[in-house]
Amino acid sequence: MKRLLLSATLIAAGILGLANNAQAATKSSSPYLSDTTQYVRLKKTMDVGFYQKSGKQYKKLLKKKGSLLAVSGVNRNEVNGQYVPTAGLTSGAIHYSRAKNLKYMTMDNLHPVLVPFTKANFTPVKLKAPDRTLLFQSGTGFKLTPKKDDLVTTPAFYLTLDNYLQYYSASDLAKVAPSGLYQSVGGLNVWKPTASVKVSKVTVKGRTTTIDYAKPLKGMPNKKISRGHYRLTVVHNPTKHHKTFFPDGYTQEATWTTYKVNGKSYYVGQSIEVKDYVDD
């Protein structure tokens, strides 16, 4: 009886293994990329719905083979009579001087450019520096203002995909992302920085990211290494924090993790309004 049970178990395991292998094979043989893909590179020069400002008008911009693109969303749309996964694409969080001159028709519901999200068109990319595009806010975490009517907006910075540090004073950030509205910056967040600087090198080792640049950035905890050489050392504490706040008239749910940037406290997270009880 034991042998029979063991044989049945092995047969069941074999069938399960075959099923799992079949599912994996089906997934790997799919001509489409996963819906969870965040970044891709173009395998060929093509139209992905980008327009670039030229004078007072926008002209079609063909993106070159090898271009890094951010996936803003994946949906199913009809292409040549079939419903297939199509992607909305942007250049992602790039330097303001470039971002302000771009427009993305894939995000225009009236004139969408439907780009099939195929392996023939794109190669999936995982960022080597995971801290890129994260909005680093000054402080140890979200807090209420002294009047307890809102969350505090602090100075912040982020590292762009094309190697710039962009810094925002509290007043400038309040114009575009008040009270911790964003955890990371995307291609549609075209925010004019208070100051910025070109980055020469980014290295990642474990939970530490090192960012090197040539000129000190006002408002940042710059560390001078030598003449014309400054550095930020960013150390991540992965412990997650959560707190519910009750500003005047509504509820905010905030989550964040903390960092040390050259020994100074910063945090990355998001605060979302979840209930307006005044209107109940």
PDB file of C-alpha atoms in Angstrom:
ATOM      1  CA  MET A   1       0.000   0.000   0.000  1.00  0.00           C
ATOM      2  CA  LYS A   2       2.808   2.385   0.843  1.00  0.00           C
ATOM      3  CA  ARG A   3       4.397   1.709  -2.549  1.00  0.00           C
ATOM      4  CA  LEU A   4       1.067   2.375  -4.269  1.00  0.00           C
ATOM      5  CA  LEU A   5       0.633   5.647  -2.357  1.00  0.00           C
ATOM      6  CA  LEU A   6       4.200   6.652  -3.148  1.00  0.00           C
ATOM      7  CA  SER A   7       3.683   5.864  -6.833  1.00  0.00           C
ATOM      8  CA  ALA A   8       0.475   7.874  -6.890  1.00  0.00           C
ATOM      9  CA  THR A   9       2.251  10.769  -5.208  1.00  0.00           C
ATOM     10  CA  LEU A  10       5.094  10.663  -7.713  1.00  0.00           C
ATOM     11  CA  ILE A  11       2.658  10.503 -10.635  1.00  0.00           C
ATOM     12  CA  ALA A  12       0.692  13.472  -9.230  1.00  0.00           C
ATOM     13  CA  ALA A  13       3.911  15.422  -8.724  1.00  0.00           C
ATOM     14  CA  GLY A  14       4.955  14.560 -12.274  1.00  0.00           C
ATOM     15  CA  ILE A  15       1.639  15.771 -13.672  1.00  0.00           C
ATOM     16  CA  LEU A  16       1.881  18.952 -11.607  1.00  0.00           C
ATOM     17  CA  GLY A  17       5.434  19.454 -12.807  1.00  0.00           C
ATOM     18  CA  LEU A  18       4.368  18.988 -16.410  1.00  0.00           C
ATOM     19  CA  ALA A  19       1.547  21.500 -15.897  1.00  0.00           C
ATOM     20  CA  ASN A  20       3.918  24.048 -14.360  1.00  0.00           C
ATOM     21  CA  ASN A  21       6.433  23.495 -17.140  1.00  0.00           C
ATOM     22  CA  ALA A  22       3.670  23.909 -19.710  1.00  0.00           C
ATOM     23  CA  GLN A  23       2.584  27.178 -18.098  1.00  0.00           C
ATOM     24  CA  ALA A  24       6.187  28.415 -17.974  1.00  0.00           C
ATOM     25  CA  ALA A  25       6.727  27.399 -21.596  1.00  0.00           C
ATOM     26  CA  THR A  26       3.507  29.169 -22.627  1.00  0.00           C
ATOM     27  CA  LYS A  27       4.577  32.295 -20.757  1.00  0.00           C
ATOM     28  CA  SER A  28       8.114  32.245 -22.177  1.00  0.00           C
ATOM     29  CA  SER A  29       6.831  31.563 -25.698  1.00  0.00           C
ATOM     30  CA  SER A  30       4.424  34.520 -25.583  1.00  0.00           C
ATOM     31  CA  PRO A  31       5.374  37.227 -28.106  1.00  0.00           C
ATOM     32  CA  TYR A  32       4.401  39.895 -25.538  1.00  0.00           C
ATOM     33  CA  LEU A  33       6.225  41.349 -22.538  1.00  0.00           C
ATOM     34  CA  SER A  34       4.842  41.098 -19.025  1.00  0.00           C
ATOM     35  CA  ASP A  35       2.323  43.746 -17.956  1.00  0.00           C
ATOM     36  CA  THR A  36       4.536  44.459 -14.927  1.00  0.00           C
ATOM     37  CA  THR A  37       7.513  45.575 -17.076  1.00  0.00           C
ATOM     38  CA  GLN A  38       8.549  49.107 -16.036  1.00  0.00           C
ATOM     39  CA  TYR A  39      11.341  49.990 -18.473  1.00  0.00           C
ATOM     40  CA  VAL A  40      12.286  48.846 -21.968  1.00  0.00           C
ATOM     41  CA  ARG A  41      14.821  49.510 -24.715  1.00  0.00           C
ATOM     42  CA  LEU A  42      13.830  49.770 -28.334  1.00  0.00           C
ATOM     43  CA  LYS A  43      15.058  47.002 -30.611  1.00  0.00           C
ATOM     44  CA  LYS A  44      14.621  49.244 -33.650  1.00  0.00           C
ATOM     45  CA  THR A  45      14.011  52.873 -34.518  1.00  0.00           C
ATOM     46  CA  MET A  46      10.250  53.441 -34.508  1.00  0.00           C
ATOM     47  CA  ASP A  47       7.301  55.701 -33.831  1.00  0.00           C
ATOM     48  CA  VAL A  48       6.125  55.255 -30.245  1.00  0.00           C
ATOM     49  CA  GLY A  49       3.905  58.332 -30.077  1.00  0.00           C
ATOM     50  CA  PHE A  50       6.498  60.962 -29.125  1.00  0.00           C
ATOM     51  CA  TYR A  51       6.395  64.581 -30.275  1.00  0.00           C
ATOM     52  CA  GLN A  52       9.104  67.187 -29.666  1.00  0.00           C
ATOM     53  CA  LYS A  53       8.553  70.933 -29.485  1.00  0.00           C
ATOM     54  CA  SER A  54      10.033  72.888 -32.387  1.00  0.00           C
ATOM     55  CA  GLY A  55       9.338  76.597 -32.116  1.00  0.00           C
ATOM     56  CA  LYS A  56       5.667  76.897 -31.216  1.00  0.00           C
ATOM     57  CA  GLN A  57       4.708  73.521 -32.681  1.00  0.00           C
ATOM     58  CA  TYR A  58       5.329  69.860 -31.949  1.00  0.00           C
ATOM     59  CA  LYS A  59       6.856  67.543 -34.534  1.00  0.00           C
ATOM     60  CA  LYS A  60       6.875  63.741 -34.600  1.00  0.00           C
ATOM     61  CA  LEU A  61       9.958  62.285 -32.927  1.00  0.00           C
ATOM     62  CA  LEU A  62      11.109  58.841 -33.975  1.00  0.00           C
ATOM     63  CA  LYS A  63      12.892  57.133 -31.101  1.00  0.00           C
ATOM     64  CA  LYS A  64      16.173  55.479 -31.994  1.00  0.00           C
ATOM     65  CA  LYS A  65      17.138  51.855 -31.504  1.00  0.00           C
ATOM     66  CA  GLY A  66      18.476  51.367 -27.969  1.00  0.00           C
ATOM     67  CA  SER A  67      16.459  54.241 -26.437  1.00  0.00           C
ATOM     68  CA  LEU A  68      15.423  53.705 -22.815  1.00  0.00           C
ATOM     69  CA  LEU A  69      11.676  54.189 -22.338  1.00  0.00           C
ATOM     70  CA  ALA A  70       9.400  54.070 -19.308  1.00  0.00           C
ATOM     71  CA  VAL A  71       6.170  52.067 -19.472  1.00  0.00           C
ATOM     72  CA  SER A  72       3.332  54.237 -18.205  1.00  0.00           C
ATOM     73  CA  GLY A  73       0.676  51.587 -18.704  1.00  0.00           C
ATOM     74  CA  VAL A  74      -0.311  48.442 -20.601  1.00  0.00           C
ATOM     75  CA  ASN A  75      -3.779  47.864 -21.998  1.00  0.00           C
ATOM     76  CA  ARG A  76      -5.497  45.679 -24.603  1.00  0.00           C
ATOM     77  CA  ASN A  77      -6.479  47.446 -27.793  1.00  0.00           C
ATOM     78  CA  GLU A  78      -7.506  46.443 -31.277  1.00  0.00           C
ATOM     79  CA  VAL A  79      -4.611  46.355 -33.735  1.00  0.00           C
ATOM     80  CA  ASN A  80      -5.185  44.944 -37.241  1.00  0.00           C
ATOM     81  CA  GLY A  81      -8.419  43.304 -36.136  1.00  0.00           C
ATOM     82  CA  GLN A  82      -6.992  41.613 -33.016  1.00  0.00           C
ATOM     83  CA  TYR A  83      -6.965  42.683 -29.367  1.00  0.00           C
ATOM     84  CA  VAL A  84      -3.358  42.693 -28.197  1.00  0.00           C
ATOM     85  CA  PRO A  85      -1.384  44.226 -25.285  1.00  0.00           C
ATOM     86  CA  THR A  86      -0.335  47.771 -26.184  1.00  0.00           C
ATOM     87  CA  ALA A  87       1.902  50.097 -24.175  1.00  0.00           C
ATOM     88  CA  GLY A  88       1.783  53.738 -23.208  1.00  0.00           C
ATOM     89  CA  LEU A  89       5.388  54.982 -23.225  1.00  0.00           C
ATOM     90  CA  THR A  90       7.306  58.057 -22.081  1.00  0.00           C
ATOM     91  CA  SER A  91      10.968  58.995 -21.701  1.00  0.00           C
ATOM     92  CA  GLY A  92      10.490  58.638 -17.945  1.00  0.00           C
ATOM     93  CA  ALA A  93      11.945  60.997 -15.344  1.00  0.00           C
ATOM     94  CA  ILE A  94      14.494  62.881 -17.423  1.00  0.00           C
ATOM     95  CA  HIS A  95      16.068  66.316 -16.952  1.00  0.00           C
ATOM     96  CA  TYR A  96      13.590  69.210 -17.070  1.00  0.00           C
ATOM     97  CA  SER A  97      15.237  70.902 -20.067  1.00  0.00           C
ATOM     98  CA  ARG A  98      14.429  67.795 -22.154  1.00  0.00           C
ATOM     99  CA  ALA A  99      11.134  66.819 -20.545  1.00  0.00           C
ATOM    100  CA  LYS A 100       9.482  70.217 -21.069  1.00  0.00           C
ATOM    101  CA  ASN A 101       9.792  69.863 -24.859  1.00  0.00           C
ATOM    102  CA  LEU A 102       8.161  66.428 -25.147  1.00  0.00           C
ATOM    103  CA  LYS A 103       4.571  65.346 -25.615  1.00  0.00           C
ATOM    104  CA  TYR A 104       3.344  61.749 -25.606  1.00  0.00           C
ATOM    105  CA  MET A 105       0.419  60.851 -27.846  1.00  0.00           C
ATOM    106  CA  THR A 106       0.162  57.363 -26.347  1.00  0.00           C
ATOM    107  CA  MET A 107      -1.340  59.072 -23.295  1.00  0.00           C
ATOM    108  CA  ASP A 108      -3.884  61.056 -25.350  1.00  0.00           C
ATOM    109  CA  ASN A 109      -7.208  59.181 -25.323  1.00  0.00           C
ATOM    110  CA  LEU A 110      -8.437  61.075 -28.366  1.00  0.00           C
ATOM    111  CA  HIS A 111      -5.400  60.333 -30.541  1.00  0.00           C
ATOM    112  CA  PRO A 112      -3.693  57.248 -29.107  1.00  0.00           C
ATOM    113  CA  VAL A 113      -0.747  55.624 -30.801  1.00  0.00           C
ATOM    114  CA  LEU A 114      -1.152  51.922 -30.156  1.00  0.00           C
ATOM    115  CA  VAL A 115       2.258  50.295 -29.787  1.00  0.00           C
ATOM    116  CA  PRO A 116       2.080  46.463 -29.541  1.00  0.00           C
ATOM    117  CA  PHE A 117       4.005  45.483 -26.412  1.00  0.00           C
ATOM    118  CA  THR A 118       5.988  42.752 -28.161  1.00  0.00           C
ATOM    119  CA  LYS A 119       9.394  41.210 -27.607  1.00  0.00           C
ATOM    120  CA  ALA A 120      10.099  42.025 -31.254  1.00  0.00           C
ATOM    121  CA  ASN A 121       9.821  45.743 -30.449  1.00  0.00           C
ATOM    122  CA  PHE A 122      11.238  45.960 -26.906  1.00  0.00           C
ATOM    123  CA  THR A 123      13.776  44.475 -24.528  1.00  0.00           C
ATOM    124  CA  PRO A 124      12.798  44.647 -20.820  1.00  0.00           C
ATOM    125  CA  VAL A 125      15.229  46.607 -18.641  1.00  0.00           C
ATOM    126  CA  LYS A 126      15.812  46.595 -14.898  1.00  0.00           C
ATOM    127  CA  LEU A 127      17.474  49.764 -13.610  1.00  0.00           C
ATOM    128  CA  LYS A 128      20.961  49.131 -12.237  1.00  0.00           C
ATOM    129  CA  ALA A 129      20.464  51.972  -9.758  1.00  0.00           C
ATOM    130  CA  PRO A 130      17.092  51.290  -8.065  1.00  0.00           C
ATOM    131  CA  ASP A 131      17.169  54.716  -6.368  1.00  0.00           C
ATOM    132  CA  ARG A 132      16.683  56.484  -9.712  1.00  0.00           C
ATOM    133  CA  THR A 133      13.441  58.503  -9.989  1.00  0.00           C
ATOM    134  CA  LEU A 134      12.679  58.104  -6.254  1.00  0.00           C
ATOM    135  CA  LEU A 135      11.668  61.403  -4.629  1.00  0.00           C
ATOM    136  CA  PHE A 136      13.898  61.870  -1.577  1.00  0.00           C
ATOM    137  CA  GLN A 137      12.179  64.182   0.909  1.00  0.00           C
ATOM    138  CA  SER A 138      14.118  65.793   3.726  1.00  0.00           C
ATOM    139  CA  GLY A 139      13.360  64.475   7.214  1.00  0.00           C
ATOM    140  CA  THR A 140      12.604  61.230   9.022  1.00  0.00           C
ATOM    141  CA  GLY A 141       9.051  60.777   7.738  1.00  0.00           C
ATOM    142  CA  PHE A 142       5.674  62.385   7.163  1.00  0.00           C
ATOM    143  CA  LYS A 143       4.481  64.919   9.732  1.00  0.00           C
ATOM    144  CA  LEU A 144       1.571  67.301  10.230  1.00  0.00           C
ATOM    145  CA  THR A 145       2.054  71.049   9.937  1.00  0.00           C
ATOM    146  CA  PRO A 146       1.957  73.045  13.205  1.00  0.00           C
ATOM    147  CA  LYS A 147      -1.660  73.990  12.402  1.00  0.00           C
ATOM    148  CA  LYS A 148      -2.445  70.279  11.842  1.00  0.00           C
ATOM    149  CA  ASP A 149      -4.314  71.164   8.652  1.00  0.00           C
ATOM    150  CA  ASP A 150      -2.049  69.333   6.189  1.00  0.00           C
ATOM    151  CA  LEU A 151       1.138  67.285   5.885  1.00  0.00           C
ATOM    152  CA  VAL A 152       4.463  69.098   5.751  1.00  0.00           C
ATOM    153  CA  THR A 153       6.051  69.570   2.315  1.00  0.00           C
ATOM    154  CA  THR A 154       9.819  69.399   2.668  1.00  0.00           C
ATOM    155  CA  PRO A 155      12.730  70.082   0.283  1.00  0.00           C
ATOM    156  CA  ALA A 156      13.422  67.104  -1.963  1.00  0.00           C
ATOM    157  CA  PHE A 157      15.556  65.770  -4.801  1.00  0.00           C
ATOM    158  CA  TYR A 158      15.704  62.910  -7.272  1.00  0.00           C
ATOM    159  CA  LEU A 159      18.164  61.286  -9.687  1.00  0.00           C
ATOM    160  CA  THR A 160      16.946  61.338 -13.280  1.00  0.00           C
ATOM    161  CA  LEU A 161      17.240  58.522 -15.806  1.00  0.00           C
ATOM    162  CA  ASP A 162      19.667  60.642 -17.839  1.00  0.00           C
ATOM    163  CA  ASN A 163      22.001  61.367 -14.903  1.00  0.00           C
ATOM    164  CA  TYR A 164      20.986  64.663 -13.335  1.00  0.00           C
ATOM    165  CA  LEU A 165      20.286  65.515  -9.722  1.00  0.00           C
ATOM    166  CA  GLN A 166      17.229  67.755  -9.548  1.00  0.00           C
ATOM    167  CA  TYR A 167      16.623  69.630  -6.284  1.00  0.00           C
ATOM    168  CA  TYR A 168      13.370  71.290  -5.162  1.00  0.00           C
ATOM    169  CA  SER A 169      12.919  73.756  -2.337  1.00  0.00           C
ATOM    170  CA  ALA A 170       9.863  73.183  -0.143  1.00  0.00           C
ATOM    171  CA  SER A 171       8.018  76.073  -1.814  1.00  0.00           C
ATOM    172  CA  ASP A 172       8.798  74.834  -5.335  1.00  0.00           C
ATOM    173  CA  LEU A 173       7.836  71.243  -4.505  1.00  0.00           C
ATOM    174  CA  ALA A 174       4.556  72.454  -2.974  1.00  0.00           C
ATOM    175  CA  LYS A 175       3.544  73.750  -6.418  1.00  0.00           C
ATOM    176  CA  VAL A 176       3.768  70.301  -8.040  1.00  0.00           C
ATOM    177  CA  ALA A 177       3.811  67.596  -5.353  1.00  0.00           C
ATOM    178  CA  PRO A 178       2.527  68.915  -2.004  1.00  0.00           C
ATOM    179  CA  SER A 179       2.278  66.825   1.145  1.00  0.00           C
ATOM    180  CA  GLY A 180       4.048  63.705  -0.134  1.00  0.00           C
ATOM    181  CA  LEU A 181       1.847  63.124  -3.150  1.00  0.00           C
ATOM    182  CA  TYR A 182       4.518  61.142  -5.033  1.00  0.00           C
ATOM    183  CA  GLN A 183       6.919  58.332  -4.144  1.00  0.00           C
ATOM    184  CA  SER A 184       8.701  58.447  -7.477  1.00  0.00           C
ATOM    185  CA  VAL A 185       8.773  60.738 -10.497  1.00  0.00           C
ATOM    186  CA  GLY A 186       7.437  59.717 -13.906  1.00  0.00           C
ATOM    187  CA  GLY A 187       7.570  60.967 -17.459  1.00  0.00           C
ATOM    188  CA  LEU A 188       4.457  63.094 -17.071  1.00  0.00           C
ATOM    189  CA  ASN A 189       5.810  64.893 -13.970  1.00  0.00           C
ATOM    190  CA  VAL A 190       7.484  67.838 -15.709  1.00  0.00           C
ATOM    191  CA  TRP A 191       8.641  69.849 -12.694  1.00  0.00           C
ATOM    192  CA  LYS A 192      11.022  72.784 -13.029  1.00  0.00           C
ATOM    193  CA  PRO A 193      13.787  72.244 -10.415  1.00  0.00           C
ATOM    194  CA  THR A 194      15.085  74.875  -8.045  1.00  0.00           C
ATOM    195  CA  ALA A 195      18.582  73.732  -9.023  1.00  0.00           C
ATOM    196  CA  SER A 196      20.166  70.821 -10.877  1.00  0.00           C
ATOM    197  CA  VAL A 197      23.565  69.369 -11.684  1.00  0.00           C
ATOM    198  CA  LYS A 198      24.908  66.784 -14.131  1.00  0.00           C
ATOM    199  CA  VAL A 199      26.018  63.508 -12.549  1.00  0.00           C
ATOM    200  CA  SER A 200      29.294  61.942 -13.684  1.00  0.00           C
ATOM    201  CA  LYS A 201      29.002  58.517 -12.032  1.00  0.00           C
ATOM    202  CA  VAL A 202      26.507  56.346 -10.164  1.00  0.00           C
ATOM    203  CA  THR A 203      27.565  53.179  -8.339  1.00  0.00           C
ATOM    204  CA  VAL A 204      25.462  50.710  -6.363  1.00  0.00           C
ATOM    205  CA  LYS A 205      26.666  48.275  -3.723  1.00  0.00           C
ATOM    206  CA  GLY A 206      24.021  46.540  -1.652  1.00  0.00           C
ATOM    207  CA  ARG A 207      21.793  49.153  -0.011  1.00  0.00           C
ATOM    208  CA  THR A 208      24.238  51.989  -0.766  1.00  0.00           C
ATOM    209  CA  THR A 209      24.132  54.211  -3.864  1.00  0.00           C
ATOM    210  CA  THR A 210      26.994  56.640  -4.531  1.00  0.00           C
ATOM    211  CA  ILE A 211      26.408  59.657  -6.783  1.00  0.00           C
ATOM    212  CA  ASP A 212      29.348  61.770  -8.038  1.00  0.00           C
ATOM    213  CA  TYR A 213      29.118  65.225  -9.623  1.00  0.00           C
ATOM    214  CA  ALA A 214      31.323  68.263 -10.329  1.00  0.00           C
ATOM    215  CA  LYS A 215      29.580  71.205  -8.632  1.00  0.00           C
ATOM    216  CA  PRO A 216      27.872  71.512  -5.231  1.00  0.00           C
ATOM    217  CA  LEU A 217      24.103  71.687  -5.411  1.00  0.00           C
ATOM    218  CA  LYS A 218      22.564  74.385  -3.224  1.00  0.00           C
ATOM    219  CA  GLY A 219      20.207  72.904  -0.641  1.00  0.00           C
ATOM    220  CA  MET A 220      21.849  69.467  -0.724  1.00  0.00           C
ATOM    221  CA  PRO A 221      24.233  67.859   1.819  1.00  0.00           C
ATOM    222  CA  ASN A 222      27.122  67.847  -0.672  1.00  0.00           C
ATOM    223  CA  LYS A 223      30.354  66.162   0.399  1.00  0.00           C
ATOM    224  CA  LYS A 224      33.491  67.552  -1.213  1.00  0.00           C
ATOM    225  CA  ILE A 225      35.876  64.812  -2.288  1.00  0.00           C
ATOM    226  CA  SER A 226      38.341  67.059  -4.133  1.00  0.00           C
ATOM    227  CA  ARG A 227      38.308  70.126  -6.338  1.00  0.00           C
ATOM    228  CA  GLY A 228      35.499  69.688  -8.863  1.00  0.00           C
ATOM    229  CA  HIS A 229      34.358  66.428  -7.262  1.00  0.00           C
ATOM    230  CA  TYR A 230      31.360  66.134  -4.916  1.00  0.00           C
ATOM    231  CA  ARG A 231      29.471  63.078  -3.724  1.00  0.00           C
ATOM    232  CA  LEU A 232      26.200  61.900  -2.236  1.00  0.00           C
ATOM    233  CA  THR A 233      26.234  58.569  -0.410  1.00  0.00           C
ATOM    234  CA  VAL A 234      22.673  57.261  -0.120  1.00  0.00           C
ATOM    235  CA  VAL A 235      22.026  54.422   2.361  1.00  0.00           C
ATOM    236  CA  HIS A 236      18.619  52.738   2.433  1.00  0.00           C
ATOM    237  CA  ASN A 237      16.931  51.424   5.576  1.00  0.00           C
ATOM    238  CA  PRO A 238      14.304  49.006   4.173  1.00  0.00           C
ATOM    239  CA  THR A 239      12.137  49.067   7.328  1.00  0.00           C
ATOM    240  CA  LYS A 240       8.659  50.188   6.291  1.00  0.00           C
ATOM    241  CA  HIS A 241       6.780  52.852   8.225  1.00  0.00           C
ATOM    242  CA  HIS A 242       3.045  53.513   8.231  1.00  0.00           C
ATOM    243  CA  LYS A 243       0.960  56.170   9.916  1.00  0.00           C
ATOM    244  CA  THR A 244      -2.569  57.526   9.627  1.00  0.00           C
ATOM    245  CA  PHE A 245      -2.961  61.290   9.862  1.00  0.00           C
ATOM    246  CA  PHE A 246      -6.123  63.318  10.409  1.00  0.00           C
ATOM    247  CA  PRO A 247      -5.613  66.800   8.997  1.00  0.00           C
ATOM    248  CA  ASP A 248      -8.548  69.207   9.033  1.00  0.00           C
ATOM    249  CA  GLY A 249     -11.453  67.472   7.296  1.00  0.00           C
ATOM    250  CA  TYR A 250      -9.888  64.332   5.833  1.00  0.00           C
ATOM    251  CA  THR A 251      -7.741  61.237   6.429  1.00  0.00           C
ATOM    252  CA  GLN A 252      -4.248  60.591   5.041  1.00  0.00           C
ATOM    253  CA  GLU A 253      -2.604  57.170   4.936  1.00  0.00           C
ATOM    254  CA  ALA A 254       1.180  57.533   4.687  1.00  0.00           C
ATOM    255  CA  THR A 255       3.839  54.879   4.092  1.00  0.00           C
ATOM    256  CA  TRP A 256       7.589  55.388   3.734  1.00  0.00           C
ATOM    257  CA  THR A 257      11.108  54.051   4.192  1.00  0.00           C
ATOM    258  CA  THR A 258      14.078  56.047   5.444  1.00  0.00           C
ATOM    259  CA  TYR A 259      17.491  56.889   4.004  1.00  0.00           C
ATOM    260  CA  LYS A 260      20.684  58.568   5.098  1.00  0.00           C
ATOM    261  CA  VAL A 261      22.160  60.934   2.512  1.00  0.00           C
ATOM    262  CA  ASN A 262      25.676  61.906   3.617  1.00  0.00           C
ATOM    263  CA  GLY A 263      24.462  61.306   7.159  1.00  0.00           C
ATOM    264  CA  LYS A 264      21.325  63.480   6.816  1.00  0.00           C
ATOM    265  CA  SER A 265      17.822  62.019   7.158  1.00  0.00           C
ATOM    266  CA  TYR A 266      15.604  61.605   4.096  1.00  0.00           C
ATOM    267  CA  TYR A 267      12.559  59.472   3.348  1.00  0.00           C
ATOM    268  CA  VAL A 268      10.800  58.068   0.303  1.00  0.00           C
ATOM    269  CA  GLY A 269       7.108  57.350   0.428  1.00  0.00           C
ATOM    270  CA  GLN A 270       3.589  58.415  -0.393  1.00  0.00           C
ATOM    271  CA  SER A 271       0.609  59.872   1.395  1.00  0.00           C
ATOM    272  CA  ILE A 272      -2.869  59.230  -0.004  1.00  0.00           C
ATOM    273  CA  GLU A 273      -6.177  60.773   0.999  1.00  0.00           C
ATOM    274  CA  VAL A 274      -8.486  57.863   1.753  1.00  0.00           C
ATOM    275  CA  LYS A 275     -11.593  59.399   3.320  1.00  0.00           C
ATOM    276  CA  ASP A 276     -13.297  62.759   3.415  1.00  0.00           C
ATOM    277  CA  TYR A 277     -15.481  62.427   6.509  1.00  0.00           C
ATOM    278  CA  VAL A 278     -16.731  66.027   6.422  1.00  0.00           C
ATOM    279  CA  ASP A 279     -18.850  65.127   3.366  1.00  0.00           C
ATOM    280  CA  ASP A 280     -20.357  62.002   4.970  1.00  0.00           C
TER     281      ASP A 280
END
